[in-house]
Coordinates of C-alpha atoms in Angstrom, one line a residue:
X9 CA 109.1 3.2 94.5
X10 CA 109.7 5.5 91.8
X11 CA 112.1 7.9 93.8
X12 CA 114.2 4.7 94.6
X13 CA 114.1 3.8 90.6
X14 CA 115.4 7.3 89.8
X15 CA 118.1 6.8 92.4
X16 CA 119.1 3.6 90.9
X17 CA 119.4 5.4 87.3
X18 CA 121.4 8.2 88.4
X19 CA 123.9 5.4 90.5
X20 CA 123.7 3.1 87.3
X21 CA 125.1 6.2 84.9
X22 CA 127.3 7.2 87.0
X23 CA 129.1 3.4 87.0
X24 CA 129.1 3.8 82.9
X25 CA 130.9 7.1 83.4
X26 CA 135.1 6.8 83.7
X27 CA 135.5 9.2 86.4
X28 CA 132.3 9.2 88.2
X29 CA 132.0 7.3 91.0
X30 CA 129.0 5.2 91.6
X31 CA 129.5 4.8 95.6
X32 CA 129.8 8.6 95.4
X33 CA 126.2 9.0 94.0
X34 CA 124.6 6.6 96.5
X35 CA 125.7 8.8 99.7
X36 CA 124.8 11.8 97.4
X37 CA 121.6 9.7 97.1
X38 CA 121.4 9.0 101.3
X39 CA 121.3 6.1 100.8
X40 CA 124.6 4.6 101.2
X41 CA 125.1 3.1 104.7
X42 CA 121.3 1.5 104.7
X43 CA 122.4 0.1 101.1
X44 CA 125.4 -1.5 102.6
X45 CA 123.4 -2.4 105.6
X46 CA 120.9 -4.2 103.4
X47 CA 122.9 -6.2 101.2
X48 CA 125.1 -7.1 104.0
X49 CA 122.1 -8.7 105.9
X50 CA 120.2 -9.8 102.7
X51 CA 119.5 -13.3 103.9
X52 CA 119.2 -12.6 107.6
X53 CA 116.5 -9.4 106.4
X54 CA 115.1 -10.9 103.4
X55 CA 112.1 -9.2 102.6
X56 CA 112.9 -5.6 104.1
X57 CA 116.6 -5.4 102.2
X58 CA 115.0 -7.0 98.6
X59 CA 111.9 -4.0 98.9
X60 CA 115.1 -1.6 99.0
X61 CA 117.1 -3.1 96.9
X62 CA 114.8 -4.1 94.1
X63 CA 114.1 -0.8 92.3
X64 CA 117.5 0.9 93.2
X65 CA 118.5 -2.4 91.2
X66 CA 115.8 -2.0 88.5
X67 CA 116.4 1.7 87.8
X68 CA 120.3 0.8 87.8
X69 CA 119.9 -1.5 85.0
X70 CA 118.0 0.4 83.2
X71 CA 120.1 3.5 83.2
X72 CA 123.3 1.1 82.4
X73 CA 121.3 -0.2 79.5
X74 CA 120.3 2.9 78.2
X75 CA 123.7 4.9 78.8
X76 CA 125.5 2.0 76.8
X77 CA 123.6 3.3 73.9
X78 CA 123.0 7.1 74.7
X79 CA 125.5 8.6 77.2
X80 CA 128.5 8.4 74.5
X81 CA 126.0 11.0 72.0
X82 CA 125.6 13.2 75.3
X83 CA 129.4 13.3 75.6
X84 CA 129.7 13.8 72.2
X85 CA 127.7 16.7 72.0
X86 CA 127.4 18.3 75.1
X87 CA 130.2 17.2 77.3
X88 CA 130.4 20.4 79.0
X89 CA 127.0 20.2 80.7
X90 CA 127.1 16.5 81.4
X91 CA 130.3 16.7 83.2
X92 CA 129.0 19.6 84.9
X93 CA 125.5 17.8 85.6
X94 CA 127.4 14.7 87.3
X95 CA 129.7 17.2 89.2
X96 CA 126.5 18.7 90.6
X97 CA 125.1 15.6 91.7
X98 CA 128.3 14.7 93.5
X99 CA 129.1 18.2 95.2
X100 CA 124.7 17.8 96.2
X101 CA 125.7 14.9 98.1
X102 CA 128.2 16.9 100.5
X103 CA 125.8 18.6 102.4
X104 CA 124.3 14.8 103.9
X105 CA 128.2 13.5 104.4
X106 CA 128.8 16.7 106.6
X107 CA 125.9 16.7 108.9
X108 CA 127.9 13.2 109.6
X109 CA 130.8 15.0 111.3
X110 CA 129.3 18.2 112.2
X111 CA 129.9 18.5 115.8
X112 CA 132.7 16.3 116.1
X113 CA 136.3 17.2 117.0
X114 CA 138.5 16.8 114.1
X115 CA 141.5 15.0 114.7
X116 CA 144.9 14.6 112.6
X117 CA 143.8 11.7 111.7
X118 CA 140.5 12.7 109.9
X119 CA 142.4 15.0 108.0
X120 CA 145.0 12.3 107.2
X121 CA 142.0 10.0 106.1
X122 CA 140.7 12.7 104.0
X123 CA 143.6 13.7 101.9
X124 CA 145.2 10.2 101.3
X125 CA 141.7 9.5 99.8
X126 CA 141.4 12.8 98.0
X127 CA 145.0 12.1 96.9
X128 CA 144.2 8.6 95.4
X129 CA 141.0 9.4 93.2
X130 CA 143.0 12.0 91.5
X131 CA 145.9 10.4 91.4
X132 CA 143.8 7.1 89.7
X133 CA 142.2 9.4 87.2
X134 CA 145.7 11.3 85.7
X135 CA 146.4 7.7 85.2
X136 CA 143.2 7.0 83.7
X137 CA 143.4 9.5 80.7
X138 CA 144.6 6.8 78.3
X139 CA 143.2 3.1 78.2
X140 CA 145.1 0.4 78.0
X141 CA 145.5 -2.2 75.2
X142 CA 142.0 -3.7 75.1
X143 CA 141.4 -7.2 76.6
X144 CA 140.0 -10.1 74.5
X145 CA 136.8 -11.3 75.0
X146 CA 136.6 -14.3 73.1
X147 CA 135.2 -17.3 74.7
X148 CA 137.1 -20.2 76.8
X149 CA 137.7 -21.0 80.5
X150 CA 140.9 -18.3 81.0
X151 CA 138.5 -15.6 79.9
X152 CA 135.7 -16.9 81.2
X153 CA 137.6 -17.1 84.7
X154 CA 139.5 -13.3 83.9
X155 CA 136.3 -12.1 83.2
X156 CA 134.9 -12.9 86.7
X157 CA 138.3 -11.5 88.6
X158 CA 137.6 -8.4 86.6
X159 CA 133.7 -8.3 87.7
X160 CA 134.8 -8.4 91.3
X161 CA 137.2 -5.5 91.2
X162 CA 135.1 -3.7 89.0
X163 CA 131.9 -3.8 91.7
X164 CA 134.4 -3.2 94.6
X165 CA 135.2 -0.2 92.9
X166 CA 131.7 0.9 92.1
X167 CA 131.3 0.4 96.0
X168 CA 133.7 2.4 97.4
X169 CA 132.6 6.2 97.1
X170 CA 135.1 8.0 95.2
X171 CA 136.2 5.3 92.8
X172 CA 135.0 4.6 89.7
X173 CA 134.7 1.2 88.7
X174 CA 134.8 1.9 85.0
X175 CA 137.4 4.0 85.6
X176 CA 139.5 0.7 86.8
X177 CA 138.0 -1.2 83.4
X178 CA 139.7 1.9 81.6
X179 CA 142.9 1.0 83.3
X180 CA 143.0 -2.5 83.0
X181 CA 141.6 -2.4 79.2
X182 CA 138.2 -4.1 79.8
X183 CA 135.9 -1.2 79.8
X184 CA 135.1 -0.3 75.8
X185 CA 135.1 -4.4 75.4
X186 CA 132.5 -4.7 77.9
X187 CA 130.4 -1.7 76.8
X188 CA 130.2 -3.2 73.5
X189 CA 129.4 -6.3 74.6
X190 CA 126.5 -4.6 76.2
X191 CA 125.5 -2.7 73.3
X192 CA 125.8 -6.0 71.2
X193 CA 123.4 -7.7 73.7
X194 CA 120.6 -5.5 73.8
X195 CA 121.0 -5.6 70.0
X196 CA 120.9 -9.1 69.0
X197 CA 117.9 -8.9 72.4
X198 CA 115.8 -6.6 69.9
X199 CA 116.5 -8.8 66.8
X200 CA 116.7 -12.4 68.4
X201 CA 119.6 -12.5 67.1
X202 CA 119.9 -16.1 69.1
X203 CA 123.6 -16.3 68.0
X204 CA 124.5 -12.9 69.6
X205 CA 122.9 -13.7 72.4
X206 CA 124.6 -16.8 73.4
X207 CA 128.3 -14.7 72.8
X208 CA 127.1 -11.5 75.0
X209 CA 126.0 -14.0 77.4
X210 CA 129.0 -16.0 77.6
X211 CA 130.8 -12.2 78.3
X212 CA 128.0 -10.8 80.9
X213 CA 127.3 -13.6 82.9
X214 CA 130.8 -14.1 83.9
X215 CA 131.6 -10.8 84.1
X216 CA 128.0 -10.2 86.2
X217 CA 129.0 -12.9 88.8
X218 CA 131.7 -11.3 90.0
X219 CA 130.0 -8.5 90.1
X220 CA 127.6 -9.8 92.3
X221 CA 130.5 -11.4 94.6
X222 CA 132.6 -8.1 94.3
X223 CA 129.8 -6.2 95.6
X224 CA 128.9 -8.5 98.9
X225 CA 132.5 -8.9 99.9
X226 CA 133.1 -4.9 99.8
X227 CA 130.0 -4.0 101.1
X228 CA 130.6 -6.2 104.6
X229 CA 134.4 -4.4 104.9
X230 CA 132.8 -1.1 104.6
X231 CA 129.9 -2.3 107.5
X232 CA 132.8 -3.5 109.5
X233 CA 134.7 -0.4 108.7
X234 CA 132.1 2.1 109.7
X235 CA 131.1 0.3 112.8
X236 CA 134.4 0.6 113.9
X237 CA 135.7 4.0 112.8
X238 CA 132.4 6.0 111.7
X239 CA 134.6 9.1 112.2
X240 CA 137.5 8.2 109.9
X241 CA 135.1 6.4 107.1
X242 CA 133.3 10.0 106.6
X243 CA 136.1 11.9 106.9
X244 CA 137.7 9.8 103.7
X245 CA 134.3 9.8 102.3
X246 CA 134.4 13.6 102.4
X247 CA 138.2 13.6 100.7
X248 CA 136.4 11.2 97.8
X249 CA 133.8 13.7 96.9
X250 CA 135.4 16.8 97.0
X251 CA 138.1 14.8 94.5
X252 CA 135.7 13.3 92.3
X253 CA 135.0 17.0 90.4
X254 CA 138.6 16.8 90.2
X255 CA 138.7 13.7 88.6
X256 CA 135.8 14.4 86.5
X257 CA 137.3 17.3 84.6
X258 CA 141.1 15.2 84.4
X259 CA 139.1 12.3 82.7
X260 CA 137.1 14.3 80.3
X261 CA 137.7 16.2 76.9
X262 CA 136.8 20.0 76.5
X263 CA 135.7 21.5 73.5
X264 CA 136.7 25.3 73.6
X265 CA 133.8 27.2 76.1
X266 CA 131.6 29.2 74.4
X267 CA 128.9 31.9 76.2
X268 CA 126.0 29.4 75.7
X269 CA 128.0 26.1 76.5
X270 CA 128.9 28.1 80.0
X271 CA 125.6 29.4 81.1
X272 CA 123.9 25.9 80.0
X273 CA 126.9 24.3 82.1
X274 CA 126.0 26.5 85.0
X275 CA 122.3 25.3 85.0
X276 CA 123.5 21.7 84.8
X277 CA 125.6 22.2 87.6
X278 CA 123.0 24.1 89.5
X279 CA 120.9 21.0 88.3
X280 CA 122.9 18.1 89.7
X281 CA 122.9 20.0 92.7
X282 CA 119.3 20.1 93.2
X283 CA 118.3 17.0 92.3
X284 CA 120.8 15.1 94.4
X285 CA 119.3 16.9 97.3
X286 CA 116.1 16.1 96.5
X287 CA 116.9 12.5 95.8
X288 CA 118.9 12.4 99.1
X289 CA 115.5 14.1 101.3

C-alpha cells in the first residue's frame, strides 16, 4: 500500500512539472500496462482494479496538492537538482522498457516508431518554452464547457509516456490559471473560506471531469494499441524516454553551475535513478 502511495506521488509531481511526463513515470514505475489494464476493465474487475488504483490515486493527489504549493520553491532554489532528480527517475525507468524488446529482432519500423516519437517530445517542448496568453477562468457555460475539453486533452497527455500534460496546459495557456486555482482551493479549504470554495470548484470540477474522461478514452487506445503492436508501442515508448531528459533541460532555466550545485546534481540524478528502480521492483 504504501509503495503504491509513493508511486502515485512521484506520477502526480511529475504531471505538475512542464516537461516531465507523467505516463513516462508510470513505466519507470512498472506499472504502466497493469494501470491501463485496470482502468480499462474497471467495471468488468471492480474490486482488483480499485485495490490498484486507489493509493496510486491517493498518493497522486497528494503530491499534486502539495507540489502546487512547494515544487515552484524547489525550482526556485534548486532547479539544477530537481531537474536532474526527475531525469533520473525517467532514465531508471529504461532498464524495465528494454527487457520489453530484448530479444526481439528490430525492424525499420521500430526504429521509425522510435524516432518520430523521440522527435515529437522535443519538438513539443522547444515550443513550450514560452506560454501562451493565459485563458480566463471566470465562470459560465463556455468556460465551463472549454474547461472540460481542456481536462480531456490534458489527461490524454498525462497518459501517453513521453508527453507532458502540463506541458500542453503551457501551450494552450491554461496551466498557471489552473495551478492557481489549485493553490486558491486548498487555501480558502484551510480557511473555509466558503466563497473560494464554490469559485475553485466551479474551475476543478469541470476541469477534473474531463480529466477523468480523457484518461479512460486514452487508456483503451493504448490497450488496443499494445495488443496489437506490442513491438512498435515499446519501441516509441523507448524514443519518449530517452527524449524526455531532452525536454527536461529545453523546458527548464539554469542558473550558472557551480562545484556544489554539480556534485548535488549528480547525487540527484544518481537518486532518481535508484529510486525508480526500486519503485519499479
Amino acid at each position: 500500500m504504501i509503495k503504491s502511495i509513493l508511486k502515485g506521488m512521484v506520477i502526480g509531481i511529475a504531471n505538475i512539472v512542464p516537461g516531465v511526463s507523467g505516463g513516462t513515470m508510470m513505466v519507470s514505475m512498472g506499472i504502466y500496462d497493469k494501470l491501463i489494464h485496470c482502468i480499462t476493465h474497471l467495471f468488468s474487475e471492480f474490486k482488483k482494479s480499485v485495490a490498484f488504483l486507489f493509493p496510486i490515486a491517493i498518493g497522486m493527489l497528494v503530491a499534486i496538492a502539495g507540489s502546487a504549493v512547494g515544487l515552484t520553491w524547489l525550482f526556485e532554489h534548486f532547479p539544477i537538482q530537481t531537474n536532474l532528480l526527475f531525469i533520473g527517475l525517467i532514465l531508471g525507468g529504461l532498464p524495465a522498457i528494454w527487457k520489453n524488446v530484448k530479444g526481439n529482432r528490430l525492424k525499420v519500423g521500430h526504429v521509425i516508431a522510435a524516432l518520430l516519437f523521440f522527435g515529437m517530445v522535443v519538438g513539443l517542448a522547444a515550443m513550450g518554452e514560452t506560454e501562451g496568453t493565459a485563458a480566463d477562468l471566470s465562470f459560465n457555460l463556455v468556460n465551463v464547457l472549454l474547461l472540460f475539453l481542456v481536462g480531456i486533452v490534458a489527461a490524454a497527455t498525462m497518459v501517453i509516456p513521453g508527453v507532458s500534460g502540463s506541458m500542453m496546459l503551457m501551450l494552450m495557456g491554461f496551466y498557471y490559471p489552473v495551478l492557481n486555482a489549485i493553490k486558491n482551493f486548498i487555501s480558502a479549504l484551510v480557511h473555509l473560506d466558503m466563497n473560494g470554495i464554490l469559485v475553485g470548484c466551479g474551475i476543478l470540477i469541470p476541469f477534473g471531469l474531463g480529466v477523468v474522461a480523457g484518461v479512460f478514452g486514452i487508456a483503451k487506445l493504448v490497450e488496443v494499441i499494445f495488443e496489437k503492436f506490442p513491438m512498435y508501442a515499446y519501441w516509441a515508448i523507448i524514443g519518449l524516454i530517452v527524449a524526455s531528459p531532452f525536454a527536461i533541460l529545453l523546458m527548464g532555466t539554469f542558473p550558472a553551475v557551480t562545484a556544489v550545485s554539480a556534485v548535488t546534481g549528480v547525487v540527484a540524478l544518481a537518486a532518481g535513478v535508484i529510486i525508480a528502480m526500486k519503485l519499479g521492483e
